Short mmCIF file of C-alpha atoms in Angstrom, two decimals:
data_model
loop_
_atom_site.label_atom_id
_atom_site.label_comp_id
_atom_site.label_asym_id
_atom_site.label_seq_id
_atom_site.Cartn_x
_atom_site.Cartn_y
_atom_site.Cartn_z
CA THR S 728 -22.17 49.01 43.94
CA GLN S 729 -24.38 46.03 43.38
CA LEU S 730 -27.18 45.50 45.98
CA LEU S 731 -28.55 42.08 46.53
CA GLU S 732 -31.96 42.12 48.27
CA GLN S 733 -33.43 38.99 49.67
CA SER S 734 -36.99 38.45 50.73
CA PRO S 735 -38.59 37.78 52.98
CA GLN S 736 -36.11 38.61 55.80
CA PHE S 737 -37.68 36.19 58.21
CA LEU S 738 -39.90 33.18 57.62
CA SER S 739 -41.41 30.80 60.16
CA ILE S 740 -43.35 27.86 58.95
CA GLN S 741 -44.55 24.43 60.02
CA GLU S 742 -43.15 21.18 58.90
CA GLY S 743 -44.61 20.03 55.58
CA GLU S 744 -45.39 23.48 54.25
CA ASN S 745 -43.92 24.81 50.98
CA LEU S 746 -42.05 28.06 50.76
CA THR S 747 -40.25 30.32 48.26
CA VAL S 748 -37.48 32.86 48.96
CA TYR S 749 -36.24 35.46 46.54
CA CYS S 750 -32.99 37.22 45.61
CA ASN S 751 -33.04 40.39 43.52
CA SER S 752 -30.17 42.42 42.19
CA SER S 753 -29.78 45.96 41.11
CA SER S 754 -27.62 44.71 38.17
CA VAL S 755 -27.19 41.51 36.04
CA PHE S 756 -25.58 38.65 37.92
CA SER S 757 -22.45 37.12 36.42
CA SER S 758 -23.58 33.88 37.95
CA LEU S 759 -25.32 33.12 41.26
CA GLN S 760 -24.76 30.89 44.16
CA TRP S 761 -27.08 29.89 46.97
CA TYR S 762 -25.70 29.00 50.44
CA ARG S 763 -27.36 27.76 53.62
CA GLN S 764 -25.94 28.61 57.02
CA GLU S 765 -27.06 26.40 59.97
CA PRO S 766 -26.82 27.87 63.53
CA GLY S 767 -23.30 27.83 64.78
CA GLU S 768 -21.68 27.05 61.45
CA GLY S 769 -20.39 28.73 58.31
CA PRO S 770 -22.43 28.99 55.17
CA VAL S 771 -22.40 25.96 52.90
CA LEU S 772 -22.69 26.10 49.09
CA LEU S 773 -25.92 24.61 47.80
CA VAL S 774 -25.83 25.36 44.13
CA THR S 775 -24.47 27.54 41.35
CA VAL S 776 -26.71 28.81 38.54
CA VAL S 777 -25.18 30.39 35.39
CA THR S 778 -27.61 30.59 32.54
CA GLY S 779 -30.78 32.82 32.47
CA GLY S 780 -33.88 30.68 32.87
CA GLU S 781 -31.90 27.82 34.39
CA VAL S 782 -33.61 25.53 36.87
CA LYS S 783 -31.77 23.26 39.22
CA LYS S 784 -33.13 20.71 41.68
CA LEU S 785 -31.47 19.40 44.83
CA LYS S 786 -33.84 16.90 46.50
CA ARG S 787 -36.69 19.10 47.84
CA LEU S 788 -34.98 22.30 46.80
CA THR S 789 -35.64 24.03 43.43
CA PHE S 790 -33.47 26.88 42.30
CA GLN S 791 -34.53 29.09 39.42
CA PHE S 792 -32.50 31.90 37.69
CA GLY S 793 -34.40 34.65 36.04
CA ASP S 794 -34.34 35.00 32.27
CA ALA S 795 -32.66 38.41 32.61
CA ARG S 796 -30.23 37.16 35.21
CA LYS S 797 -31.25 39.83 37.69
CA ASP S 798 -33.33 37.62 40.08
CA SER S 799 -33.40 34.14 41.49
CA SER S 800 -35.69 32.02 43.63
CA LEU S 801 -35.42 29.08 45.89
CA HIS S 802 -38.42 26.89 46.51
CA ILE S 803 -38.53 24.30 49.22
CA THR S 804 -41.18 21.62 49.08
CA ALA S 805 -42.49 19.94 52.29
CA ALA S 806 -40.06 21.83 54.57
CA GLN S 807 -38.44 19.96 57.43
CA PRO S 808 -36.85 21.15 60.64
CA GLY S 809 -33.44 20.38 59.12
CA ASP S 810 -34.07 23.12 56.58
CA THR S 811 -33.89 25.73 59.39
CA GLY S 812 -31.15 28.26 58.76
CA LEU S 813 -30.06 31.38 56.99
CA TYR S 814 -30.26 31.24 53.21
CA LEU S 815 -27.86 33.54 51.36
CA CYS S 816 -27.60 34.32 47.60
CA ALA S 817 -24.24 35.50 46.29
CA ASP S 818 -23.11 37.04 42.99
CA VAL S 819 -19.99 35.58 41.50
CA GLY S 820 -18.91 39.00 40.32
CA GLY S 821 -17.31 39.71 37.07
CA THR S 822 -13.59 40.16 37.15
CA ALA S 823 -13.34 40.45 40.94
CA SER S 824 -12.52 37.18 42.48
CA LYS S 825 -14.85 37.59 45.33
CA LEU S 826 -18.53 37.01 46.11
CA THR S 827 -21.13 39.67 46.96
CA PHE S 828 -23.67 38.32 49.44
CA GLY S 829 -27.36 39.15 49.74
CA THR S 830 -29.05 40.24 52.96
CA GLY S 831 -30.25 36.72 53.73
CA THR S 832 -33.55 35.03 54.64
CA ARG S 833 -33.76 33.44 58.01
CA LEU S 834 -35.99 30.33 57.87
CA GLN S 835 -37.39 28.54 60.94
CA VAL S 836 -39.24 25.24 60.42
CA THR S 837 -41.13 24.00 63.46
CA LEU S 838 -42.74 20.65 64.13
CA ASP T 817 -9.78 17.21 53.47
CA ALA T 818 -10.58 18.60 56.94
CA GLY T 819 -12.04 21.79 55.42
CA VAL T 820 -11.17 25.32 56.57
CA ILE T 821 -10.07 25.26 60.11
CA GLN T 822 -10.49 28.23 62.40
CA SER T 823 -9.31 28.82 66.04
CA PRO T 824 -10.36 29.42 68.56
CA ARG T 825 -14.11 28.65 68.22
CA HIS T 826 -14.97 31.07 71.06
CA GLU T 827 -13.00 33.91 72.49
CA VAL T 828 -14.02 36.10 75.39
CA THR T 829 -11.69 39.07 76.10
CA GLU T 830 -11.58 42.33 77.92
CA MET T 831 -11.73 45.63 76.10
CA GLY T 832 -8.25 46.86 75.28
CA GLN T 833 -6.76 43.35 74.90
CA GLU T 834 -5.22 42.04 71.71
CA VAL T 835 -7.12 39.26 69.96
CA THR T 836 -5.70 36.93 67.28
CA LEU T 837 -7.96 34.78 65.14
CA ARG T 838 -6.33 31.96 63.08
CA CYS T 839 -7.32 30.24 59.82
CA LYS T 840 -5.98 27.24 57.86
CA PRO T 841 -7.57 27.18 54.34
CA ILE T 842 -8.09 24.15 52.13
CA SER T 843 -4.98 22.98 50.50
CA GLY T 844 -4.87 24.00 46.93
CA HIS T 845 -7.23 26.95 47.42
CA ASN T 846 -5.45 30.16 46.52
CA SER T 847 -7.95 32.73 47.66
CA LEU T 848 -8.68 33.42 51.37
CA PHE T 849 -11.37 35.72 52.81
CA TRP T 850 -12.08 37.06 56.24
CA TYR T 851 -15.68 38.01 57.05
CA ARG T 852 -17.48 39.39 60.04
CA GLN T 853 -21.16 38.55 60.65
CA THR T 854 -23.60 40.28 63.03
CA MET T 855 -27.37 40.28 63.19
CA MET T 856 -27.43 43.97 62.26
CA ARG T 857 -25.03 44.04 59.37
CA GLY T 858 -24.98 40.49 58.11
CA LEU T 859 -21.82 39.13 56.38
CA GLU T 860 -19.24 41.89 55.88
CA LEU T 861 -16.06 41.19 53.80
CA LEU T 862 -13.07 42.54 55.74
CA ILE T 863 -10.12 41.50 53.51
CA TYR T 864 -9.22 38.99 50.99
CA PHE T 865 -5.99 37.40 49.63
CA ASN T 866 -5.00 35.87 46.35
CA ASN T 867 -1.86 33.81 46.40
CA ASN T 868 -1.06 35.13 49.88
CA VAL T 869 -1.16 38.73 48.67
CA PRO T 870 -3.75 41.17 50.13
CA ILE T 871 -5.98 42.32 47.34
CA ASP T 872 -8.72 44.33 48.93
CA ASP T 873 -8.75 45.49 52.65
CA SER T 874 -11.32 48.17 52.14
CA GLY T 875 -13.72 46.34 54.55
CA MET T 876 -11.30 46.47 57.45
CA PRO T 877 -13.13 48.82 59.86
CA GLU T 878 -10.19 50.53 61.48
CA ASP T 879 -6.42 50.52 61.94
CA ARG T 880 -7.08 48.41 64.95
CA PHE T 881 -7.65 45.47 62.51
CA SER T 882 -4.78 43.79 60.64
CA ALA T 883 -4.52 40.61 58.68
CA LYS T 884 -1.59 38.52 57.44
CA MET T 885 -1.09 35.48 55.29
CA PRO T 886 2.56 34.54 55.68
CA ASN T 887 2.16 31.26 53.57
CA ALA T 888 -0.51 29.40 51.61
CA SER T 889 -1.65 27.42 54.64
CA PHE T 890 -2.08 30.02 57.34
CA SER T 891 -3.70 33.40 57.97
CA THR T 892 -4.38 35.53 60.97
CA LEU T 893 -6.71 38.43 61.78
CA LYS T 894 -5.61 40.53 64.67
CA ILE T 895 -7.52 43.22 66.60
CA GLN T 896 -5.51 45.50 68.81
CA PRO T 897 -6.90 46.97 70.98
CA SER T 898 -10.27 45.27 71.01
CA GLU T 899 -13.53 47.04 71.73
CA PRO T 900 -16.98 45.83 72.72
CA ARG T 901 -18.42 46.78 69.19
CA ASP T 902 -15.98 44.23 67.71
CA SER T 903 -18.04 41.41 69.25
CA ALA T 904 -19.32 39.29 66.27
CA VAL T 905 -18.70 35.92 64.60
CA TYR T 906 -15.62 36.06 62.37
CA PHE T 907 -15.47 33.69 59.38
CA CYS T 908 -12.57 32.61 57.26
CA ALA T 909 -13.33 31.13 53.82
CA SER T 910 -11.17 29.82 50.99
CA SER T 911 -11.75 29.11 47.33
CA SER T 912 -10.06 28.73 43.99
CA VAL T 913 -9.55 31.94 42.13
CA THR T 914 -12.26 31.00 39.66
CA LEU T 915 -14.88 30.62 42.45
CA ARG T 916 -16.44 27.84 40.46
CA GLY T 917 -16.68 25.71 43.57
CA GLY T 918 -17.85 28.57 45.68
CA TYR T 919 -16.47 29.47 49.07
CA THR T 920 -15.67 26.88 51.73
CA PHE T 921 -16.22 28.51 55.11
CA GLY T 922 -14.80 27.59 58.49
CA SER T 923 -16.98 27.17 61.43
CA GLY T 924 -16.17 30.71 62.64
CA THR T 925 -14.82 32.29 65.79
CA ARG T 926 -17.41 33.84 68.12
CA LEU T 927 -15.67 36.91 69.66
CA THR T 928 -17.06 38.64 72.74
CA VAL T 929 -15.36 41.74 74.06
CA VAL T 930 -16.50 42.80 77.49
#
């Protein structure tokens, strides 16, 4: 069974700071998706990365996929209170038509 | 598209009562997933359907839980009888079989069993 570990579990920072959260797998990802879940809502897809070494940018968010496709990172520049939420990585697994979600990083950005 | 629609948003019930959660997936999506989320255990997959057929129900915690998908536009998750430990947020999500577009989640049903 694949295990997706995310770190840190919790992160509390002030507006304007930069941060990086990580997602590590016990096996190679088929492809990887990142989701953000705001309080009281369901997770929303941010990005899909497929190729080892791939980097994708979404405004102040930068997503990186490890060369060996066993890890990924999400970097947020100049965090804002609107970035507050639970960040989840998910493996788009092989032949199974379902996602395996990571343990999540809960981010709090304060003024 | 209105997205994945779940009802009710909140449900408070007494232990032993039957609870039915409802979900309308996005039109054209042929996979539907039911998840449970708690602080302790995170997101847990309960069951998923492809083309209205249950594919994997290994996450359903007990026989008290059952799910149906009678057609492509409707699914239910039923708990009978409910217990306090069933208190959680239950999410429904839908996707295409390829998962290229990821999951689209509903806003969830917050269930409290007292």
